mmCIF file of C-alpha atoms (C1' of nucleotides) in Angstrom:
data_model
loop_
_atom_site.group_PDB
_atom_site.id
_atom_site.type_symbol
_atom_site.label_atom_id
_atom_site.label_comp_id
_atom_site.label_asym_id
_atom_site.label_seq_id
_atom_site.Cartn_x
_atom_site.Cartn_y
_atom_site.Cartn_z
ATOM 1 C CA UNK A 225 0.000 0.000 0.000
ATOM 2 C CA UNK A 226 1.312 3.194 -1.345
ATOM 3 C CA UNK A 227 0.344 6.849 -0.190
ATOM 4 C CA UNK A 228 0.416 10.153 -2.063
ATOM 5 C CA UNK A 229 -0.417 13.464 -0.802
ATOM 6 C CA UNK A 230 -0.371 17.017 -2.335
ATOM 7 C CA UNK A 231 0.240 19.346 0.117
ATOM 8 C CA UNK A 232 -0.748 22.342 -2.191
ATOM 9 C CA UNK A 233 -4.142 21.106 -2.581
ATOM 10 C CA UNK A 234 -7.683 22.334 -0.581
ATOM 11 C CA UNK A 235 -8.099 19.027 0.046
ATOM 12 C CA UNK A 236 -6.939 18.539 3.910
ATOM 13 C CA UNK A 237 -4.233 15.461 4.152
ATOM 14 C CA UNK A 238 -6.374 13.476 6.220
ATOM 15 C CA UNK A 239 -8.897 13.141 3.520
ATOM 16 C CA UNK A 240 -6.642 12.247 0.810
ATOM 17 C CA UNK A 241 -5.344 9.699 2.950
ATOM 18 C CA UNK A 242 -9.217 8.509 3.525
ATOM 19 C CA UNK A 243 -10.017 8.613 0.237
ATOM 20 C CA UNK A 244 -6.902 6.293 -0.983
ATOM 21 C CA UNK A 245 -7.622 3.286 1.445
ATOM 22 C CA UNK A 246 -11.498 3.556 0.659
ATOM 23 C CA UNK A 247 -10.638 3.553 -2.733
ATOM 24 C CA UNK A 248 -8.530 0.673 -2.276
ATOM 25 C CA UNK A 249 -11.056 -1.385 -0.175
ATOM 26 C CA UNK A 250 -14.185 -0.314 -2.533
ATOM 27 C CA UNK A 251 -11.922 -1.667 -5.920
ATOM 28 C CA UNK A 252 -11.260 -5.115 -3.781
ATOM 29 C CA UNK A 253 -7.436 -3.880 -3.895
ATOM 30 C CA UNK A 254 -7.437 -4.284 0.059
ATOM 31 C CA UNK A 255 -9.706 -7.406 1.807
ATOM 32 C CA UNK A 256 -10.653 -7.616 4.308
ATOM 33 C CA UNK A 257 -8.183 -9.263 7.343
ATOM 34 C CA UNK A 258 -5.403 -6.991 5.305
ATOM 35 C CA UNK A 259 -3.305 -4.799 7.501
ATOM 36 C CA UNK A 260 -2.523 -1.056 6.808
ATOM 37 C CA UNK A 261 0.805 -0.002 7.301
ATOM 38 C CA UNK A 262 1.507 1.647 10.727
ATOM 39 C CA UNK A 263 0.514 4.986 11.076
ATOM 40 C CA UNK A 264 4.335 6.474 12.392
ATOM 41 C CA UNK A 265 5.333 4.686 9.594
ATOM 42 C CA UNK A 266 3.679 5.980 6.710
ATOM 43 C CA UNK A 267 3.725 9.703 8.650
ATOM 44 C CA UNK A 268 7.238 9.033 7.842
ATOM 45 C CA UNK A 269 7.435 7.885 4.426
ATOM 46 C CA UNK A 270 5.636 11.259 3.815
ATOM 47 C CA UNK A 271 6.743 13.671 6.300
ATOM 48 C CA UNK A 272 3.567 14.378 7.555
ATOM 49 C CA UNK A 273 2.808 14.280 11.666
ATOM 50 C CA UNK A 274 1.525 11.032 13.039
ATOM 51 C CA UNK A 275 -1.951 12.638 14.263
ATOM 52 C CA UNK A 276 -2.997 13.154 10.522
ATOM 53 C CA UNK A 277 -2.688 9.878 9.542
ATOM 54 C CA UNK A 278 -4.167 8.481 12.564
ATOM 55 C CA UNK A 279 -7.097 10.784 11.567
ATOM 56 C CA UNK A 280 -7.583 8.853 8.002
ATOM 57 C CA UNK A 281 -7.698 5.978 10.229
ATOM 58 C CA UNK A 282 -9.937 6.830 12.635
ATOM 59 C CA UNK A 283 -11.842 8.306 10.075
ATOM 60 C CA UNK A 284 -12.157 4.796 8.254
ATOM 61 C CA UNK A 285 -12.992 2.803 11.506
ATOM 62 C CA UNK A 286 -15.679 5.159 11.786
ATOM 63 C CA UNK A 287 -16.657 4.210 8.960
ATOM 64 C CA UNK A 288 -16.638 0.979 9.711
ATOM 65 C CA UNK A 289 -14.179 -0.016 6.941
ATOM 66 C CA UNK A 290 -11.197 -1.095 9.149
ATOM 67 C CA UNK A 291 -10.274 -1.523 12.642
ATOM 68 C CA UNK A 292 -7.799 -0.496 14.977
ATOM 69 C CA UNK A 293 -5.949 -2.689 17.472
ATOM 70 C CA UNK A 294 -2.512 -1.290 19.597
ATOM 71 C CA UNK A 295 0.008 -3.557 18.854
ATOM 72 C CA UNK A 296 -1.304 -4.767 16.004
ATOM 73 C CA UNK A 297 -2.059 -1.726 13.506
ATOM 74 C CA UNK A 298 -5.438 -0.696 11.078
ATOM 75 C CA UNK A 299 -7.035 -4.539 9.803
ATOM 76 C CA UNK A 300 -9.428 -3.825 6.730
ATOM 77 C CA UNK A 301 -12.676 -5.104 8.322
ATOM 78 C CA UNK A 302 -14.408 -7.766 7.745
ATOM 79 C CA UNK A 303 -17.896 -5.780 6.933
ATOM 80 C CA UNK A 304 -15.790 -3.924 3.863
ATOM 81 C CA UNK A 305 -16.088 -5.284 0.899
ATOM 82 C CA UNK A 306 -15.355 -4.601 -2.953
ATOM 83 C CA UNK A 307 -18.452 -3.012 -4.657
ATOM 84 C CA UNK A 308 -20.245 -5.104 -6.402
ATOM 85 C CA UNK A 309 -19.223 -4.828 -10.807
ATOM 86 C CA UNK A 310 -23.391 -2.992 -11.320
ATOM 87 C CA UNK A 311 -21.808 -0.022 -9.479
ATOM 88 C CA UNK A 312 -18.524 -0.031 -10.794
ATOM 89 C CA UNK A 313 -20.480 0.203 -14.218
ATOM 90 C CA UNK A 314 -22.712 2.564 -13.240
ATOM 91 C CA UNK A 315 -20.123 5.110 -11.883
ATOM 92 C CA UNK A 316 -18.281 4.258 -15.494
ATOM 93 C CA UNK A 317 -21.130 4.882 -17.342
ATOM 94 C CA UNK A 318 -21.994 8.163 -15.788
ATOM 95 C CA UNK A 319 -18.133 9.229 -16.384
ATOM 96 C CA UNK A 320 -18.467 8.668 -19.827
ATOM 97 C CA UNK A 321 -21.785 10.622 -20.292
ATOM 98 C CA UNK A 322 -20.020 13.463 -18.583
ATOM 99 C CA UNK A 323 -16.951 13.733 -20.295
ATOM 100 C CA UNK A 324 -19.429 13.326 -23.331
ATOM 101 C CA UNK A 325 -21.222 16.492 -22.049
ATOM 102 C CA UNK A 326 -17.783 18.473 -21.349
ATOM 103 C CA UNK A 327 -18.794 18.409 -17.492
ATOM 104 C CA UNK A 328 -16.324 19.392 -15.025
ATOM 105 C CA UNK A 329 -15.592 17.302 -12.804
ATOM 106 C CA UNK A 330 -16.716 19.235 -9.470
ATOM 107 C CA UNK A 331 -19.899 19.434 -11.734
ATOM 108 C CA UNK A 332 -20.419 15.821 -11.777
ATOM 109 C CA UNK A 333 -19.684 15.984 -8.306
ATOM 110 C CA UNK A 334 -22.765 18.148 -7.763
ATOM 111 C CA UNK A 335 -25.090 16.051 -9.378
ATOM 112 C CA UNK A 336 -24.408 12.939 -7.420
ATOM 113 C CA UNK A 337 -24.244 14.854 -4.054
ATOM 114 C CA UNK A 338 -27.671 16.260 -5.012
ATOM 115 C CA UNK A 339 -29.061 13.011 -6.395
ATOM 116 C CA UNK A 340 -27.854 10.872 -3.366
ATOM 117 C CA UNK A 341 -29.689 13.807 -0.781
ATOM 118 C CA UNK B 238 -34.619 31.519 -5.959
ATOM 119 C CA UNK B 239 -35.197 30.387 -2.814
ATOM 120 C CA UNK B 240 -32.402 29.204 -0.643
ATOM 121 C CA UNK B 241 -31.738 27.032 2.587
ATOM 122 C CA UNK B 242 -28.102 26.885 4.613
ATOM 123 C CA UNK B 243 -27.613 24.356 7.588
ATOM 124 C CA UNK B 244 -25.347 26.368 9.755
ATOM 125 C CA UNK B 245 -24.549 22.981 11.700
ATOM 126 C CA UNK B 246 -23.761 21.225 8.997
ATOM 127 C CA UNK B 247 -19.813 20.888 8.426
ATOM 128 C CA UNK B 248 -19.760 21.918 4.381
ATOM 129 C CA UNK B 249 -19.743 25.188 4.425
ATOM 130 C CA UNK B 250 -22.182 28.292 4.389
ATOM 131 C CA UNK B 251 -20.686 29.274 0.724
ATOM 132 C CA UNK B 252 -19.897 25.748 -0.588
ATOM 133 C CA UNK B 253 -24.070 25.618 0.425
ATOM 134 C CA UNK B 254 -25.537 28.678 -1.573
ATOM 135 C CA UNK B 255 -23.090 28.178 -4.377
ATOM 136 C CA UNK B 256 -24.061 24.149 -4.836
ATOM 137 C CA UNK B 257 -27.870 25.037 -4.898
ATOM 138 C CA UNK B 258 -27.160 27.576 -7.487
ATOM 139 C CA UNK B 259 -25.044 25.460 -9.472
ATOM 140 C CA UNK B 260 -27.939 22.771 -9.270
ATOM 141 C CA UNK B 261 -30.525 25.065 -10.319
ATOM 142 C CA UNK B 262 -28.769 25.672 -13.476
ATOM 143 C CA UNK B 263 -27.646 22.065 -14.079
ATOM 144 C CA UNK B 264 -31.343 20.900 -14.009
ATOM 145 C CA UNK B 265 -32.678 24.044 -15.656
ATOM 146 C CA UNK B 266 -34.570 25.711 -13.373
ATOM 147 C CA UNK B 267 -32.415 28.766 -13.955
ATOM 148 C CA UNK B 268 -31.737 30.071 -17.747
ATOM 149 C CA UNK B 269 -28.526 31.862 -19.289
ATOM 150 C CA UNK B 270 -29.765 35.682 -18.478
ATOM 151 C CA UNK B 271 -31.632 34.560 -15.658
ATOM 152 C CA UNK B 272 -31.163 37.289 -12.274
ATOM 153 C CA UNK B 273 -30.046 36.083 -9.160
ATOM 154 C CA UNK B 274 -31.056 38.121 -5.918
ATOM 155 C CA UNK B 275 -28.804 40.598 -4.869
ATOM 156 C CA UNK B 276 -25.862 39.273 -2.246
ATOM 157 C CA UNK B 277 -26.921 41.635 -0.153
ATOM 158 C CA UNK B 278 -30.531 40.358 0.100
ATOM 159 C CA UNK B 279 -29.826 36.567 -0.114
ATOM 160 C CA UNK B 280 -27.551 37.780 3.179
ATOM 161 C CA UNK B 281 -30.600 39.315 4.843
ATOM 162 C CA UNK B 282 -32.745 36.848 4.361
ATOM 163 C CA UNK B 283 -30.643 34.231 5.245
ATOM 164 C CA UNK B 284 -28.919 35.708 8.555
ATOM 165 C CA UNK B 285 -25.711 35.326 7.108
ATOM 166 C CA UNK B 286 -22.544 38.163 6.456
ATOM 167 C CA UNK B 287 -22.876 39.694 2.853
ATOM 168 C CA UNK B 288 -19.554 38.797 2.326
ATOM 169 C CA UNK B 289 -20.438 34.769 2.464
ATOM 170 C CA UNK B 290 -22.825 35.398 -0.049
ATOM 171 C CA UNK B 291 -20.508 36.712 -2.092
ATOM 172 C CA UNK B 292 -18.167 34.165 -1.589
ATOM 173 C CA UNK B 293 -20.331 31.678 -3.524
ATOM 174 C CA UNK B 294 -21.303 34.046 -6.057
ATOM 175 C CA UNK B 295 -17.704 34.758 -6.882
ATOM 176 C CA UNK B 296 -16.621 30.982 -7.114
ATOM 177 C CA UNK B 297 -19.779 30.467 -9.706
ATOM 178 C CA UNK B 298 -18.194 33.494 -11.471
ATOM 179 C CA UNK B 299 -14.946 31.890 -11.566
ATOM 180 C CA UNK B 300 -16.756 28.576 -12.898
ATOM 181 C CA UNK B 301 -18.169 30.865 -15.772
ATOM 182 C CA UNK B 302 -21.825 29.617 -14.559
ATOM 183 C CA UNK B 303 -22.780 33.120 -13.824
ATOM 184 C CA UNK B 304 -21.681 36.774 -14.403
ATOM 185 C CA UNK B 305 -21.316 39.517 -11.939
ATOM 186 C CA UNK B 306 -21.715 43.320 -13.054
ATOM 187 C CA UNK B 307 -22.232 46.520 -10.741
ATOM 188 C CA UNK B 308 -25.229 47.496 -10.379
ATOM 189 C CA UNK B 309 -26.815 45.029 -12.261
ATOM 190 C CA UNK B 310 -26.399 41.919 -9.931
ATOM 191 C CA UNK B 311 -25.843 38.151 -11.195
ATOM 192 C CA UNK B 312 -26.672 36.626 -13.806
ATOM 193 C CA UNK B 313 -26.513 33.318 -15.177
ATOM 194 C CA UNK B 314 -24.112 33.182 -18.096
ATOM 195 C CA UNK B 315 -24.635 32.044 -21.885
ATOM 196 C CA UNK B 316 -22.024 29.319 -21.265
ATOM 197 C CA UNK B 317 -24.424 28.151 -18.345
ATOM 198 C CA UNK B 318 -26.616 25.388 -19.736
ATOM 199 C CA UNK B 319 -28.866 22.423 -18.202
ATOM 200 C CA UNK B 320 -27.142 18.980 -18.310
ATOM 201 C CA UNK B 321 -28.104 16.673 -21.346
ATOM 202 C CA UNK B 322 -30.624 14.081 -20.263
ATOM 203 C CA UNK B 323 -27.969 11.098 -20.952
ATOM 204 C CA UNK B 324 -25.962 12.804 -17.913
ATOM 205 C CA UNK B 325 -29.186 13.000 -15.853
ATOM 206 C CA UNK B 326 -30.314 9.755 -16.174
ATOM 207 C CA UNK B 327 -26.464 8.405 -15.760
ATOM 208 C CA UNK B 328 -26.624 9.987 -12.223
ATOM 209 C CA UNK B 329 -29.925 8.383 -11.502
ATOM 210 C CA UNK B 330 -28.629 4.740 -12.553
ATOM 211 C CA UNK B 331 -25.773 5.437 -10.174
ATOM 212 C CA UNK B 332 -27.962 6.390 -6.886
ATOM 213 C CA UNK B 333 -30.356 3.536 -8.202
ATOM 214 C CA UNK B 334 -27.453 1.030 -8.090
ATOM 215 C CA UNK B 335 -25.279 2.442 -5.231
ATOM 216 C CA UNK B 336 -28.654 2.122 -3.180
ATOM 217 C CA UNK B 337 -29.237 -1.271 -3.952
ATOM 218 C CA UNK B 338 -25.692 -1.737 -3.018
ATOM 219 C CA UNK B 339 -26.322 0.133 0.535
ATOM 220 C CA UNK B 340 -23.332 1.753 -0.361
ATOM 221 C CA UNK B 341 -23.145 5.416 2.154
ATOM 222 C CA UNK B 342 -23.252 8.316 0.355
ATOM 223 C CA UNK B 343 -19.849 9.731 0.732
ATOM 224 C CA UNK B 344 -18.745 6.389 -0.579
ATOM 225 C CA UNK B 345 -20.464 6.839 -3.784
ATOM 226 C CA UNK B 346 -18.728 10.139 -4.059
ATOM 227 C CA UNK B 347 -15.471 8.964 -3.452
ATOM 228 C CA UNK B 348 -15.965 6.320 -6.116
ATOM 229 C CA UNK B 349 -17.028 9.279 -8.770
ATOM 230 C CA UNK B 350 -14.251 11.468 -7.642
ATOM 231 C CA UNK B 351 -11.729 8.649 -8.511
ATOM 232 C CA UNK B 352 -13.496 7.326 -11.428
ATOM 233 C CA UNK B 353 -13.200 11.022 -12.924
ATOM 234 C CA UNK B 354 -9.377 11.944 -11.542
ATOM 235 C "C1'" DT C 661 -29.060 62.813 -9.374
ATOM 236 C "C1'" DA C 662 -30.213 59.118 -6.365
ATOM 237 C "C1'" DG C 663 -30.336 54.370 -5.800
ATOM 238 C "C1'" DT C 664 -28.588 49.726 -6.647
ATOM 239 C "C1'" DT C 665 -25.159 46.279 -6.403
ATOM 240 C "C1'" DG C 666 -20.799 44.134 -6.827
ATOM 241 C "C1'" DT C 667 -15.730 45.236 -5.317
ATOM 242 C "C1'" DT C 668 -12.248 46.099 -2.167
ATOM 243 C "C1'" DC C 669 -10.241 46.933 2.324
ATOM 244 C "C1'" DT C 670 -9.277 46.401 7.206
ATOM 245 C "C1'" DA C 671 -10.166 43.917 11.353
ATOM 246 C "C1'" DC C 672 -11.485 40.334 14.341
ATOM 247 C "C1'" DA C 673 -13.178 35.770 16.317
ATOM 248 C "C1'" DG C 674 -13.701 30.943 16.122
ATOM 249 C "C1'" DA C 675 -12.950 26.516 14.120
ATOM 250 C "C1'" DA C 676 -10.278 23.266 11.484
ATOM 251 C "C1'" DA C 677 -5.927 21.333 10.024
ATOM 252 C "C1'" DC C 678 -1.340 20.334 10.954
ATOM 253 C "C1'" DT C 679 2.693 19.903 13.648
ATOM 254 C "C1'" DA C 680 5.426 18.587 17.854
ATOM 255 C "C1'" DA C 681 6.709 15.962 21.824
ATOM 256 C "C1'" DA C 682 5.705 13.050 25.396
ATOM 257 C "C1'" DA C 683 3.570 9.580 28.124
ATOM 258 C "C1'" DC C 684 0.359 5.736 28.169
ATOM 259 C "C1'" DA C 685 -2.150 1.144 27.296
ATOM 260 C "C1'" DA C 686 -3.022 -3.007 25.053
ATOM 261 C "C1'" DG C 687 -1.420 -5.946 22.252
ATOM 262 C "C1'" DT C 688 2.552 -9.055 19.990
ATOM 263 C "C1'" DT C 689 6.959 -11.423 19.897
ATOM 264 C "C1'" DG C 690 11.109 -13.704 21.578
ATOM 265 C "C1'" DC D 399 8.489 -12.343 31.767
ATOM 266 C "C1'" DA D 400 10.755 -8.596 29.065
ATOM 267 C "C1'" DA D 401 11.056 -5.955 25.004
ATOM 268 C "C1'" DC D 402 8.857 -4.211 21.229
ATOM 269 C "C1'" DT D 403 5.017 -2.579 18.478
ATOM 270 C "C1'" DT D 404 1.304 0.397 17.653
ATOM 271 C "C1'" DG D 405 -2.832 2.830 18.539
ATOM 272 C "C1'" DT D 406 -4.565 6.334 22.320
ATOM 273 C "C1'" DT D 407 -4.446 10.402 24.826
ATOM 274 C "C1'" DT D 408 -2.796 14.872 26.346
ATOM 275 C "C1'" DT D 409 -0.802 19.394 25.954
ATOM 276 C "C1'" DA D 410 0.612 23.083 23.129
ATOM 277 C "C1'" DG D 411 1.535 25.943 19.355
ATOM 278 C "C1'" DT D 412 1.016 27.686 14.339
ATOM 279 C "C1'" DT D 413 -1.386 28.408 10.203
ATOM 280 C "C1'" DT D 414 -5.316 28.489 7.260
ATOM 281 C "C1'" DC D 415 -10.263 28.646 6.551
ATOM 282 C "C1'" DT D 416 -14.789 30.405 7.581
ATOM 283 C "C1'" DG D 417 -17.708 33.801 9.005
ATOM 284 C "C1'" DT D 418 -18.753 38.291 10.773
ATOM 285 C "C1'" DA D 419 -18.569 43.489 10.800
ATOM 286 C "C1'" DG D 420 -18.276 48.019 8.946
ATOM 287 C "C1'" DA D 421 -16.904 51.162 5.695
ATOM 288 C "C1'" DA D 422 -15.744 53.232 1.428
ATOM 289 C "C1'" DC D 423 -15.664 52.716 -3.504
ATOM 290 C "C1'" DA D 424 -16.958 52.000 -8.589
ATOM 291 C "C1'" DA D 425 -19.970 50.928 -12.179
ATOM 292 C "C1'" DC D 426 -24.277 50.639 -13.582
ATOM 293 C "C1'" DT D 427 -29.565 51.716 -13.506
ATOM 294 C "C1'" DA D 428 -33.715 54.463 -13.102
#
DNA sequence: TAGTTGTTCTACAGAAACTAAAACAAGTTG
DNA sequence: CAACTTGTTTTAGTTTCTGTAGAACAACTA
């Protein structure tokens, strides 16, 4: 499991970090039993403070996508699971349409937000 | 153009106002020359500092989904134009699928944000 | 000319994000 | 058991974001 983060970006490091590991989980890339790398490690590898990765994890678990054990690290859960291939298509489908239409992508963004409320 | 802010909830007050514009427009309840209300109203009404208003107005402006002139107020621009019904009906196969899934909202918008990065 | 409405400026308060360092607790491993 | 690992908690400080407040200004309208 390999992190990036852009520190330039709006989007706070925490949720990048989130977003990765979900990712990861949703594509079946991570199952679940799998163990995240320790959180002083990977603050570490990318020079960011311990206390904002533990926040992506904490984050997950409250999610209900991993857990957290001391001593034993972040175990992808066993509720997670990959999403099943109808999604996958769906969200693939809809991509296509947009990029179709010449949508932005914080566009597309908007229309699922306000679909899913 | 009516509008509602949730001063509890965590998005904030601009990202709000300028997501129920930008819906408005996307689903075509608001035309290219179309008036919005003046910030200064919309910041009455609402309870909120003019300048917050402004803030959303300002990032539609910088979207190119409306105009801003002195005097005048906002209007939508030319550019600005409803979503084609492929792109709506994309969206709705999505929340159709991802809620047949149970998949959590902010899961199905992590899945479009990667799907379009 | 008077009124409207966005623009710009300064200032401040509170919350959120990030960093830093240290001690602690519940596991695991030898 | 002892040593190590790793998440948890606490304290503290900085920076950025969000929102508020008030005022003056500029371009446009009536």
């Amino acid at each position: 499991m390999l992190f990036r983060v852009d520190t330039t970006s709006s989007e706070p490091i925490f949720e990048q970090l989130a977003h990765q590991i979900r990712i990861a989980i949703l594509q079946g890339n991570l199952a679940a039993g799998d163990r995240l790398p320790p959180a002083r490690e990977v603050a570490g590898a990318l020079d960011v403070n311990l206390h904002t990765v533990l926040h992506a994890y904490q984050m997950l678990r409250d999610e209900g996508q991993i857990e957290l054990r001391r001593g034993r690290g972040a175990l992808v859960s066993n509720q997670a699971q990959a999403v099943p291939r109808e999604v996958t298509e769906a969200v693939a489908a809809l991509v296509t349409q947009a990029h179709q239409a010449h949508l932005a992508p914080h566009i597309v963004v908007s229309l699922v937000k306000e679909a899913l409320a």
